[in-house]
Coordinates of C-alpha atoms and ligand atoms in Angstrom, one line a residue:
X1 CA -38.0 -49.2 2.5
X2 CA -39.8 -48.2 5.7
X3 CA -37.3 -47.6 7.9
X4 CA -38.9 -49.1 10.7
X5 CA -36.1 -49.4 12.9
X6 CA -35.8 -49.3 17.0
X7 CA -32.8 -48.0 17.2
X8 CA -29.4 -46.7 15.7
X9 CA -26.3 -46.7 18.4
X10 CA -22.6 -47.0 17.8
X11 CA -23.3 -47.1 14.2
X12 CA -25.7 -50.1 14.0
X13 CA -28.9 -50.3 13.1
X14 CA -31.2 -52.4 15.9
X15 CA -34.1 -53.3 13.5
X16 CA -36.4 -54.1 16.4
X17 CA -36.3 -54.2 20.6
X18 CA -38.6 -55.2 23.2
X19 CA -40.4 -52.3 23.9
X20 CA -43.8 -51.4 23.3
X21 CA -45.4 -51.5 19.9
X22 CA -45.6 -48.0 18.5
X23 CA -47.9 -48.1 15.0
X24 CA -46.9 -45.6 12.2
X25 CA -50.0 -44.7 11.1
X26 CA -50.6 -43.0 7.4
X27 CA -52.7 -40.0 7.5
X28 CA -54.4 -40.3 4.2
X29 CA -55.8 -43.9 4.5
X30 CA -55.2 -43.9 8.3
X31 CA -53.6 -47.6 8.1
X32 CA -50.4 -48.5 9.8
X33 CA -47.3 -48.0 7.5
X34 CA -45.3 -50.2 10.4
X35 CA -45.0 -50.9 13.9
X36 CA -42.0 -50.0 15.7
X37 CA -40.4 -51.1 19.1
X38 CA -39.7 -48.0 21.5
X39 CA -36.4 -48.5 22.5
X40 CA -36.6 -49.2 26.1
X41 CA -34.8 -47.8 28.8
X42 CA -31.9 -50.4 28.3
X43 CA -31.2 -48.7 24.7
X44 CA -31.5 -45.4 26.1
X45 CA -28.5 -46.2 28.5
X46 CA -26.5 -47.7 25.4
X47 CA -27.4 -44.8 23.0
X48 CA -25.8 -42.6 25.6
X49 CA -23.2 -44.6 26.3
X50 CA -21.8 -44.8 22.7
X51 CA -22.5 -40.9 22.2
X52 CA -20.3 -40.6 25.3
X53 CA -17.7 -43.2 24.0
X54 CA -17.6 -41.3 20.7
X55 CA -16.7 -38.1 22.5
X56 CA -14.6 -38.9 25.0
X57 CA -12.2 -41.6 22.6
X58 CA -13.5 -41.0 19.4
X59 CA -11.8 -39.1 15.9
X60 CA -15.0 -36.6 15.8
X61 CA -14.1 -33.6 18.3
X62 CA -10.5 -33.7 17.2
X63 CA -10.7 -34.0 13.5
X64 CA -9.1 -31.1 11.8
X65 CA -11.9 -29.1 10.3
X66 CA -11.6 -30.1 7.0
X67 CA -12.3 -33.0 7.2
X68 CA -14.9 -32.6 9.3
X69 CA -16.4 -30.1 6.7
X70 CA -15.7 -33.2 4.4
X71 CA -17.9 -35.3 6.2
X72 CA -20.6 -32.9 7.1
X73 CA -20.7 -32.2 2.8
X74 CA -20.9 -35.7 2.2
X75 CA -24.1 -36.1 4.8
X76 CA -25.4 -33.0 2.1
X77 CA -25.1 -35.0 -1.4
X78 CA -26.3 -38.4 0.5
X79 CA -29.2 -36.7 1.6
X80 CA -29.8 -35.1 -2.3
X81 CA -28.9 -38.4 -2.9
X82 CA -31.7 -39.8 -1.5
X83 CA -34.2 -37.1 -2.3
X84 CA -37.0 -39.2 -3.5
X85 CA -36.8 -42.3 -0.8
X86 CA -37.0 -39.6 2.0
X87 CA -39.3 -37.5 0.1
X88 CA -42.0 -40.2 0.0
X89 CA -41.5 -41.6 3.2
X90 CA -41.7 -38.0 5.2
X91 CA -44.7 -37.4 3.0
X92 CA -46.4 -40.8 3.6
X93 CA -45.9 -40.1 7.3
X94 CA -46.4 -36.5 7.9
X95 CA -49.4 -36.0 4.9
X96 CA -47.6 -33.0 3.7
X97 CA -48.0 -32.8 0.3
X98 CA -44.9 -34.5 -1.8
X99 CA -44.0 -30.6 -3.5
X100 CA -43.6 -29.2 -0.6
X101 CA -41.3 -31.8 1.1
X102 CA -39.2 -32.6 -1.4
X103 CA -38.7 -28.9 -2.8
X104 CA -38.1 -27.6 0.9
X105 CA -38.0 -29.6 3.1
X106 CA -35.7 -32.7 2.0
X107 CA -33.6 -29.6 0.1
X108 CA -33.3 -27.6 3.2
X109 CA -32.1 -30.6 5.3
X110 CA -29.0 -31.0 2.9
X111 CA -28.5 -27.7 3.2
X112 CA -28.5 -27.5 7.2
X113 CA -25.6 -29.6 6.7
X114 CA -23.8 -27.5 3.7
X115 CA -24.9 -24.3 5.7
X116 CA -22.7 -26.0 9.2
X117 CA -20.1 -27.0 7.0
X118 CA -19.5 -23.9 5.7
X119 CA -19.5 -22.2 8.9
X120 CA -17.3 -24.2 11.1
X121 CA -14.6 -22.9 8.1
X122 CA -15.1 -19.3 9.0
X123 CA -14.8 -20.1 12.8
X124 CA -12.5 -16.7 14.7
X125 CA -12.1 -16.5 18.4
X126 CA -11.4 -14.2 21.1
X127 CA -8.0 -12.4 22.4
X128 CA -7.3 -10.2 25.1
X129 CA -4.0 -8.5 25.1
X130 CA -4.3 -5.0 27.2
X131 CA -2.4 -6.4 29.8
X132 CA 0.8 -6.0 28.4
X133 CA 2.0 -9.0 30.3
X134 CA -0.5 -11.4 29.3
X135 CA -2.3 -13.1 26.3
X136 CA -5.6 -14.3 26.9
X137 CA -7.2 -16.4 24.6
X138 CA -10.9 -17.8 24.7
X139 CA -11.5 -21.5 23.2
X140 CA -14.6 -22.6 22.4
X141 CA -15.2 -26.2 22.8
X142 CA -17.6 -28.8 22.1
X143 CA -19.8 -29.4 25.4
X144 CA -20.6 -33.2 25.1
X145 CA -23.9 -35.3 24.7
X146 CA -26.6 -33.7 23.5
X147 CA -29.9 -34.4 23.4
X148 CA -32.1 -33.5 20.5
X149 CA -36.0 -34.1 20.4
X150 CA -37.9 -32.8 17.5
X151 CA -42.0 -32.9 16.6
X152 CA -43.9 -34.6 13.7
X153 CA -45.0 -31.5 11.7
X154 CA -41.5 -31.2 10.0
X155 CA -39.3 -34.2 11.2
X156 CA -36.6 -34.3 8.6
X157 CA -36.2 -31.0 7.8
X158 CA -36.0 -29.7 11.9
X159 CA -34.2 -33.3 12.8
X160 CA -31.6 -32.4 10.2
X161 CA -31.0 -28.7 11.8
X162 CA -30.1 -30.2 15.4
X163 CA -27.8 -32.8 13.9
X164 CA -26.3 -30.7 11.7
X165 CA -25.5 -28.0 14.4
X166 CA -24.5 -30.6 16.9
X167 CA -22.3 -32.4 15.6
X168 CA -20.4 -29.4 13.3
X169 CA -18.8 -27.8 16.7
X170 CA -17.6 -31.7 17.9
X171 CA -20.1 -33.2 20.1
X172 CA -22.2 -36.0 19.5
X173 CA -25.5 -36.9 19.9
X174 CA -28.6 -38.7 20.7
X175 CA -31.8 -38.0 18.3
X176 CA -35.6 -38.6 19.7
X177 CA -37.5 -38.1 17.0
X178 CA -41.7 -37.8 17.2
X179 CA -43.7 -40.9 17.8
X180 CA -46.1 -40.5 15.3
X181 CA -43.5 -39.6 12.6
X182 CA -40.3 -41.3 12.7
X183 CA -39.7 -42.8 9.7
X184 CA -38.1 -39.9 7.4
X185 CA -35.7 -39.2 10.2
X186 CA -34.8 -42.7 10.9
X187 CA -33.8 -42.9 7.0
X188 CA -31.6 -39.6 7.6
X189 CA -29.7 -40.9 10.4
X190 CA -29.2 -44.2 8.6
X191 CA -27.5 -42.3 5.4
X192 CA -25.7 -40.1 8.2
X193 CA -23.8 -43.2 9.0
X194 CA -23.4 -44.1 5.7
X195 CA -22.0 -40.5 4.7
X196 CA -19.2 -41.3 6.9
X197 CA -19.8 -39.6 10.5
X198 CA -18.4 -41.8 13.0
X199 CA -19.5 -44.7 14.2
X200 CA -21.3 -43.1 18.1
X201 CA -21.6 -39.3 16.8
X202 CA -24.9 -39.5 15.5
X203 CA -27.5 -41.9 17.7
X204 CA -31.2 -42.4 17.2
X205 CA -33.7 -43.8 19.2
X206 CA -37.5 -44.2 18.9
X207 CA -40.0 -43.9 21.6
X208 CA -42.7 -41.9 23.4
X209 CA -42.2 -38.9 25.2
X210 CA -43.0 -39.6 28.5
X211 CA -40.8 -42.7 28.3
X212 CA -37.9 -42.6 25.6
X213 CA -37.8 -38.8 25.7
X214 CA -37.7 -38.3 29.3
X215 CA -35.0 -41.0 30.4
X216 CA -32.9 -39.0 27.5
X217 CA -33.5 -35.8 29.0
X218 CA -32.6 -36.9 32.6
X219 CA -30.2 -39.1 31.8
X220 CA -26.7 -38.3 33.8
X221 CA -24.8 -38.6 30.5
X222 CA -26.4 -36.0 28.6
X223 CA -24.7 -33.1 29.0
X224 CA -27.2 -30.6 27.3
X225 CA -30.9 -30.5 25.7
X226 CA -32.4 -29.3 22.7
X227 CA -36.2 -29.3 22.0
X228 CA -38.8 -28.3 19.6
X229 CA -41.9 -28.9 20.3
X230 CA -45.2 -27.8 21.9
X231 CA -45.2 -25.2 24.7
X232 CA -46.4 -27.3 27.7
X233 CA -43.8 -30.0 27.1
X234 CA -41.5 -27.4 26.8
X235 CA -42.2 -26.0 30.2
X236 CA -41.4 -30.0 31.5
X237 CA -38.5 -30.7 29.1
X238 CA -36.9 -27.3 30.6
X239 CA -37.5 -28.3 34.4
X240 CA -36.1 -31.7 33.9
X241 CA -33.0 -30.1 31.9
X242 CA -32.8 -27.6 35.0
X243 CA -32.7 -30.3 37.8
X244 CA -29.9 -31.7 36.0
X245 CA -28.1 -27.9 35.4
X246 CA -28.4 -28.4 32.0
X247 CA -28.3 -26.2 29.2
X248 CA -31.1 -26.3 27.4
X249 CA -32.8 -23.8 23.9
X250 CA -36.7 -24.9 23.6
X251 CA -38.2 -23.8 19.7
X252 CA -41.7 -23.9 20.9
X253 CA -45.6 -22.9 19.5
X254 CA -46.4 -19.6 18.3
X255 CA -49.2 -17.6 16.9
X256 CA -48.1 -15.2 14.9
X257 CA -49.9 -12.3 13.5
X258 CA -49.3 -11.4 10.0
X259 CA -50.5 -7.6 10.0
X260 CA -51.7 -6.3 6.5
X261 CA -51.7 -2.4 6.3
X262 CA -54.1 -0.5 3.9
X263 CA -50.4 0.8 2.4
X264 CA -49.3 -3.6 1.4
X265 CA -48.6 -4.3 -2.0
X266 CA -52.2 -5.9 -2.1
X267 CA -51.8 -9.3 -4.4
X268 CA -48.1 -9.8 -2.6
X269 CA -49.6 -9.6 0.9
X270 CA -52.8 -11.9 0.0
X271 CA -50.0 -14.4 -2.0
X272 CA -47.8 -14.4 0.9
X273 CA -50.8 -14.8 3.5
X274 CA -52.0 -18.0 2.0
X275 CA -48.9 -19.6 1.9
X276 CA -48.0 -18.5 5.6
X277 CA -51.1 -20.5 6.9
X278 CA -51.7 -23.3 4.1
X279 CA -47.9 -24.4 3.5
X280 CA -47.7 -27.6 5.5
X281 CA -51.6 -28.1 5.8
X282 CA -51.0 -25.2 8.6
X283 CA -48.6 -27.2 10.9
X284 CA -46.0 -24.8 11.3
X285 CA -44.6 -23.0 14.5
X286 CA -44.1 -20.4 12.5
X287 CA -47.7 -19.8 10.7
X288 CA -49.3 -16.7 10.1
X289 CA -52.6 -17.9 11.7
X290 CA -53.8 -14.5 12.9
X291 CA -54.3 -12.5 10.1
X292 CA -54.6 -8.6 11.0
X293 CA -56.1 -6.8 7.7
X294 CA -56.3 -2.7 8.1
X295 CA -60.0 -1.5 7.6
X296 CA -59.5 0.1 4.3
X297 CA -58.7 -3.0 2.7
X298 CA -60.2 -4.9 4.5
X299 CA -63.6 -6.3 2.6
X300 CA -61.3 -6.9 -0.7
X301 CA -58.7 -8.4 0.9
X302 CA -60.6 -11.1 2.8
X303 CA -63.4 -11.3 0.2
X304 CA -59.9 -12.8 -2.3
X305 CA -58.5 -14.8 0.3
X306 CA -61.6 -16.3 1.4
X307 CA -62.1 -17.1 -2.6
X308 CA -58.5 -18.6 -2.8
X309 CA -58.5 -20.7 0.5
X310 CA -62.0 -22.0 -1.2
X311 CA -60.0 -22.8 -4.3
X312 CA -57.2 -24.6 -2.6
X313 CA -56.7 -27.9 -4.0
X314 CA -57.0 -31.0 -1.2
X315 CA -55.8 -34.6 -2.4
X316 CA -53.7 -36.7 -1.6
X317 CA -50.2 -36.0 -0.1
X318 CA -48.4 -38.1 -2.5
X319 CA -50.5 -36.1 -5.5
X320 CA -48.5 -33.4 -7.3
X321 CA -51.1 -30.8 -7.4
X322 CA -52.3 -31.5 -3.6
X323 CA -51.8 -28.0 -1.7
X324 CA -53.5 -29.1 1.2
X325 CA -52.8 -33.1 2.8
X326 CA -54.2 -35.0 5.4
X327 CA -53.4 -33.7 9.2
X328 CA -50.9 -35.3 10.9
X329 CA -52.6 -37.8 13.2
X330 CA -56.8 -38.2 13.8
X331 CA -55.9 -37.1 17.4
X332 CA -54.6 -33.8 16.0
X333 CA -57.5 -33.2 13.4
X334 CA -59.6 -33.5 16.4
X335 CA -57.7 -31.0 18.2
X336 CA -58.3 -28.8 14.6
X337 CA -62.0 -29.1 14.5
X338 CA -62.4 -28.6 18.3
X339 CA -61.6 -25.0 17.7
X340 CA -64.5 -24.4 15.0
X341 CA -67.4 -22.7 16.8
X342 CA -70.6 -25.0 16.8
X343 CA -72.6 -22.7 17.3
X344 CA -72.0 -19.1 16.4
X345 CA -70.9 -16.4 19.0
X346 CA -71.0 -12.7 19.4
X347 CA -68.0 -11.4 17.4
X348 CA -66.9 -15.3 15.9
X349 CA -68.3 -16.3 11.9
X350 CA -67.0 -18.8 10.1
X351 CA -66.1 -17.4 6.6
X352 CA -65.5 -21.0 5.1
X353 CA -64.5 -24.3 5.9
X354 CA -64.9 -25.3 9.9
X355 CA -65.3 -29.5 8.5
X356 CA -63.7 -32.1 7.2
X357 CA -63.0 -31.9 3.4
X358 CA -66.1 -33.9 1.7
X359 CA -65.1 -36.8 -1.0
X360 CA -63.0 -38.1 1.5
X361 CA -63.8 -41.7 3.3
X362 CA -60.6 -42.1 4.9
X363 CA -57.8 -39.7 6.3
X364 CA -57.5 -37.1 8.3
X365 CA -58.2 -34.5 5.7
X366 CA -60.0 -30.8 6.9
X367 CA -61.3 -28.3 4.9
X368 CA -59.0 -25.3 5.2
X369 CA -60.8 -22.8 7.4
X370 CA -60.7 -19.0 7.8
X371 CA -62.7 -17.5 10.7
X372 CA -63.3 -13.7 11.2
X373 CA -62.8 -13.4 15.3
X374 CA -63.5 -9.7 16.6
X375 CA -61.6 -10.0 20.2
X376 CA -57.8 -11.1 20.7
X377 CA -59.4 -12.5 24.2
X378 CA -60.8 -15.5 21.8
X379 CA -59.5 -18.7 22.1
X380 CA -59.0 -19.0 18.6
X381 CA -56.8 -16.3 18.9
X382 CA -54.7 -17.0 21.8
X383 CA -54.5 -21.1 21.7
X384 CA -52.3 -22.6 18.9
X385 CA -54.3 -24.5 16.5
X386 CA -51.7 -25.7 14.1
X387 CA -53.3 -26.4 11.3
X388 CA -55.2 -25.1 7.9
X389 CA -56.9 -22.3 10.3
X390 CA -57.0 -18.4 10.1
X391 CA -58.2 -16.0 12.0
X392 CA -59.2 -12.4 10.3
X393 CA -59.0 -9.6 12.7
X394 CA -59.6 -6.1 11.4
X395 CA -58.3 -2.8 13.0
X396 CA -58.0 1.0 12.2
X397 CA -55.0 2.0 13.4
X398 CA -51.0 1.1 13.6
X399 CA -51.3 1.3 17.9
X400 CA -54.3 -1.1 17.5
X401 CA -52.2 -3.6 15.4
X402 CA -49.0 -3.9 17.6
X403 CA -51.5 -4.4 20.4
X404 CA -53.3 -7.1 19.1
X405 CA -50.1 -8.8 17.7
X406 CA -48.2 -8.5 21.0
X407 CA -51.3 -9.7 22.7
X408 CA -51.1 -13.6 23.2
X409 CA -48.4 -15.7 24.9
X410 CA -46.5 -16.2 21.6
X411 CA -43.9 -14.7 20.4
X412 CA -42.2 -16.5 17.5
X413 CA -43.1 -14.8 14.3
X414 CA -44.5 -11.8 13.3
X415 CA -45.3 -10.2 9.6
X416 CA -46.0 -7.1 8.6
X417 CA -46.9 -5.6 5.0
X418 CA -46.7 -2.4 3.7
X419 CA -44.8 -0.2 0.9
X420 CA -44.7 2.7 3.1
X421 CA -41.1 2.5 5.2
X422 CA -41.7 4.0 7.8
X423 CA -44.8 1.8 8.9
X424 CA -42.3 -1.3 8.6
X425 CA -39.7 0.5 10.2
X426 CA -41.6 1.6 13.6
X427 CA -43.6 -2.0 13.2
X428 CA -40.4 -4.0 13.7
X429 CA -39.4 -1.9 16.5
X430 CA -43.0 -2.2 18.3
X431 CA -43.5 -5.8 17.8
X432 CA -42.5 -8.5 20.1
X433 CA -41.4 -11.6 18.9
X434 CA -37.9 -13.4 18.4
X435 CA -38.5 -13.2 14.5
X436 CA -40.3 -10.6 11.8
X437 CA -40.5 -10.9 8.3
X438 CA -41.5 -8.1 6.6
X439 CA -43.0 -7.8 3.1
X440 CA -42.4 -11.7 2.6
X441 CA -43.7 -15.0 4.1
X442 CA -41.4 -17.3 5.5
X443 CA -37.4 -16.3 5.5
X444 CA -35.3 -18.3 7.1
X445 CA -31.9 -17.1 7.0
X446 CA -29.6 -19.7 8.9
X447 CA -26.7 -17.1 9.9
X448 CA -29.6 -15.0 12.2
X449 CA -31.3 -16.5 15.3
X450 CA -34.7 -18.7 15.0
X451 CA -35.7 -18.8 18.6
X452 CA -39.3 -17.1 20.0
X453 CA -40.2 -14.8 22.7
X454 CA -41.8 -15.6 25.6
X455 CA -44.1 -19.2 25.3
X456 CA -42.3 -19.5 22.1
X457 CA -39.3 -20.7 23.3
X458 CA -36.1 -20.3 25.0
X459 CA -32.5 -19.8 23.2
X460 CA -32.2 -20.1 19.4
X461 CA -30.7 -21.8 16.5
X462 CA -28.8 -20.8 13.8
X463 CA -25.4 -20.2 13.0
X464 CA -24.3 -18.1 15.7
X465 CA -26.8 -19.0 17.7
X466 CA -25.9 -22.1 16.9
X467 CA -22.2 -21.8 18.0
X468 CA -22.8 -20.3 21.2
X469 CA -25.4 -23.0 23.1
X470 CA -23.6 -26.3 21.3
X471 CA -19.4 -24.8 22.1
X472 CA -18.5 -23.8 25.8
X473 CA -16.2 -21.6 26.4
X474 CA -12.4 -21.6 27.8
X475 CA -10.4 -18.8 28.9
X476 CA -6.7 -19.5 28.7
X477 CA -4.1 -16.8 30.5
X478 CA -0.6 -17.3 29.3
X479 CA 2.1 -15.0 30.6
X480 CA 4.3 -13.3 27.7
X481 CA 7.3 -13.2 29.6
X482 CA 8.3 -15.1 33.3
X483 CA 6.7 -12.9 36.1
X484 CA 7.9 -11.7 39.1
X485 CA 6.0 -13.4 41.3
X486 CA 5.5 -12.1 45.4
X487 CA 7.1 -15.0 47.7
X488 CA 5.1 -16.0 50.2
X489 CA 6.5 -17.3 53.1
X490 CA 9.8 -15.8 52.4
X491 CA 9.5 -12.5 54.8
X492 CA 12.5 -11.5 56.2
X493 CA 13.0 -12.7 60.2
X494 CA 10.5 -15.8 59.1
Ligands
NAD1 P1 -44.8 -32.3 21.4 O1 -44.4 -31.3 22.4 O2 -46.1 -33.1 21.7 O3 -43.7 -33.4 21.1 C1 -42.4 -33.0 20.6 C2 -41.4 -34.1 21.0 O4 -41.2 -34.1 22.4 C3 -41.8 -35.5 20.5 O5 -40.6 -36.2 20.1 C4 -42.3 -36.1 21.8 O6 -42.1 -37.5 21.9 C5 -41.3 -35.5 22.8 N1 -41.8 -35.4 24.2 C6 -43.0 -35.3 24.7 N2 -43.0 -35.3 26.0 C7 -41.7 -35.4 26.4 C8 -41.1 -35.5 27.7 N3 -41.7 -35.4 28.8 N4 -39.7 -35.6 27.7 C9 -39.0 -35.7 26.6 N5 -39.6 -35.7 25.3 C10 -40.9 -35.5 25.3 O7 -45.0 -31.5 20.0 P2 -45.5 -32.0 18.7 O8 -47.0 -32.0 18.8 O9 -44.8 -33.2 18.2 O10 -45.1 -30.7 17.7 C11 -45.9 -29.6 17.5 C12 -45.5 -28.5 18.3 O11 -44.1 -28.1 18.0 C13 -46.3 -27.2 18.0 O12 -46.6 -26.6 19.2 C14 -45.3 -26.4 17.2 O13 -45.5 -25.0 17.3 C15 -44.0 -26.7 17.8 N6 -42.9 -26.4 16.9 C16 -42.1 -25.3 17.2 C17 -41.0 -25.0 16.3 C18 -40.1 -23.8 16.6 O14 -39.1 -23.7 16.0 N7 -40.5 -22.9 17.5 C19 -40.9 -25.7 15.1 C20 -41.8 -26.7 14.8 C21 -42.7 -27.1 15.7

């Protein structure tokens, strides 16, 4: 199956429209999987329209939570269900090599739903009673139509998260997912329907940006936006949102630092740094691109990971033992290698890497790069790259480190690694990002916020996080007894 498909409103699939062609391209042999028709902007306007219809007449919003949480479970097992179809499609469109997407990605998607599920069960509300006279009560309700548009580097697994969280608290939706990688998420939302979420709730369309996307954003019937993506689109996504007053959380680039003290647990930190820039080929917001290595360790530490990153195995995505895949697109290896220095600079050497991978006639594939940059002013180090690229930075002391983390735009992630508390302690306090994981790579724990600091983004997701920016709120005021109300235009002599 491809999943080539236009379209999905009201529950039906529209296999193809009359939009223009949009080619699904492979990154390992660079041939088109498919063409697909972007849903032009007659689609857009019936997409809408049935997530409207489903919230305004439909069972979804006023389904009794368990079987809601029913449903939402069922979307879980379909999805296991279906682990090896989405699996190969996601990695056939993306390059990211078959382990990873089935082990985390495909699993974490289920679990997005599960996690939702589970948390709509455990909802509690507000009540204020110190006026003696009154109960006030707050609601939270669903808010509408919302408008989700998610990027190529990890379609199914951040497609799933904005469903999931959508549609738990009662609204329905509209999905955009990336151009160049549509095809794992177009199989999700098909299986979505199939799982037994209402026919409207769940809407997909496929398109551009600047076309599909942006008639979504702006259109009168969304009621609320919610984007991951880069950092400039961000920045037009949010103005459009704005001119329409609506809410809107943006997940957006980073460049995190992951900041190695002389006192890390040496083989966990140099484990934990390859797989915080290398796990999906280095497209990840959340990447530990700039490595920050204390001086004391400094020559072992980068001496191992340059002999590791040299020992990385690149192959084919579908290959079980790839750890590195094609890039996503031959527009974004391009983007990869125009950061490698051509010719050296004062303060820039290439440690290894910097080309694309040898042996390999077709496909996007890049050798995975490490690069020891001396100032934080580099553009290595304050542009995201997103991809198999580190930067080694080495510093002396604790002040140093917090200044060259908190230096860039970015603020998404940050890691730090030492055994000595009271470096992690005062580094979680000095650095500033929306996220920091310390002593391990990646963590995602859905109850706490994902969201990023400054260019990084806007809002959060997550379960509370979550909750507050897909529920509004209600206060309701109810008089406990019948009040003695002042009558007005009842004065005596009137
Ligand atoms: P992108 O910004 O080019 O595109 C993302 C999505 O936005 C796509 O679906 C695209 O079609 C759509 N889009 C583009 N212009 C639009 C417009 N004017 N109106 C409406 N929609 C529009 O990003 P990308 O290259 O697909 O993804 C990579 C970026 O995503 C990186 O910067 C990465 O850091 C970021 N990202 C962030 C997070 C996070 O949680 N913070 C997670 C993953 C990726």
């Amino acid at each position: 199956m491809t999943s080539a498909i236009s379209a999905i409103i009201d529950g039906k699939i529209i296999p193809t429209a009359a939009g223009a062609p949009i080619p699904v391209i492979d990154p390992a042999s660079e041939e088109t999987i498919v063409e697909i028709a972007e849903a032009e902007p007659a689609l857009v306007d019936r997409a809408v329209a049935s997530a409207r219809r489903a919230f305004e007449t439909g069972p979804w919003r006023r389904m009794d939570v368990e079987s809601r949480q029913a449903v939402l479970r069922a979307c879980a097992d379909a999805i296991d269900g279906a682990t090896d179809e989405l699996a190969a499609l996601e990695c056939a469109n993306t390059g990211i090599p078959i382990g990873q997407v089935r082990d985390r990605q495909v699993a974490r998607s289920a679990y997005n739903f599960r996690f939702f599920a589970d948390y709509i069960g455990q909802a509690t509300a507000e009540l204020y009673e110190q006026d003696p006279n009154y109960l006030t009560f707050v609601r939270r309700e669903p808010v509408g139509v919302a408008a989700l548009i998610s990027p190529w580097n990890a379609p199914i697994a951040l497609g799933s998260m904005k469903i999931a969280s959508a549609i738990a608290f009662g609204n329905s939706c509209v999905i955009k997912p990336a151009e160049q990688a549509p095809l794992g998420v177009n199989l999700l939302v098909e299986l979505l329907q199939k799982a037994g979420v209402p026919a409207g709730v769940v809407n997909l369309l496929n398109g551009r940006g600047a076309t599909t996307g942006d008639q979504l954003v702006r259109h009168d019937d969304v009621d609320l936006v919610s984007f991951t993506g880069g950092t400039a689109t961000g920045r037009a996504i949010m103005a459009a949102a704005g001119a329409g007053l609506k809410p809107a959380t943006m997940e957006l680039g980073g460049k995190s630092a992951n900041i190695i003290f002389d006192t890390a647990d040496f083989d966990q930190a140099l484990d934990a740094a390859l797989l915080s820039i290398f796990t999906t080929n280095g497209q990840q917001c959340l990447a530990g691109s700039r490595i920050l290595v204390q001086r004391g360790i400094a020559g072992r530490f980068v001496e191992a990971f340059i002999a590791r990153t040299k020992a990385l195995r690149i192959g084919h995505p579908l290959e079980a033992g790839t750890e590195i895949g094609p890039l996503a697109s031959r527009r974004h290896l391009d983007h990869v290698l125009g950061f490698v220095p051509v010719t050296e600079r004062p303060g820039v050497h290439i440690l290894t890497g910097g080309r694309r991978a040898p042996g390999f006639e077709r496909g996007n594939y890049i050798e995975p790069t490490v690069v020891a940059v001396d100032s934080i002013d580099d553009r290595i180090c304050q542009e995201e790259i997103f991809g198999p690229f580190a930067a080694v930075t080495v510093f002396d002391t604790a002040e140093e480190a917090y200044a060259l983390a908190n230096g860039t735009r970015f603020g998404l992630v940050s890691y730090v690694w030492s055994q000595d508390i009271a470096t992690v302690m005062e580094a979680q306090d000095r650095l500033s990002s929306g996220i920091v994981w310390c002593n391990t790579p990646m963590m995602r724990e859905l109850r706490a916020p994902f969201g990023g600091y400054r260019d990084s983004g806007v809002g959060a997701e997550g379960g509370r996080a979550g909750e507050a920016f897909y529920t509004r709120q209600k206060a309701v005021s109810i008089p406990r007894r019948p009040l003695t109300l002042r009558k007005l235009g009842m004065q005596q002599g009137a």
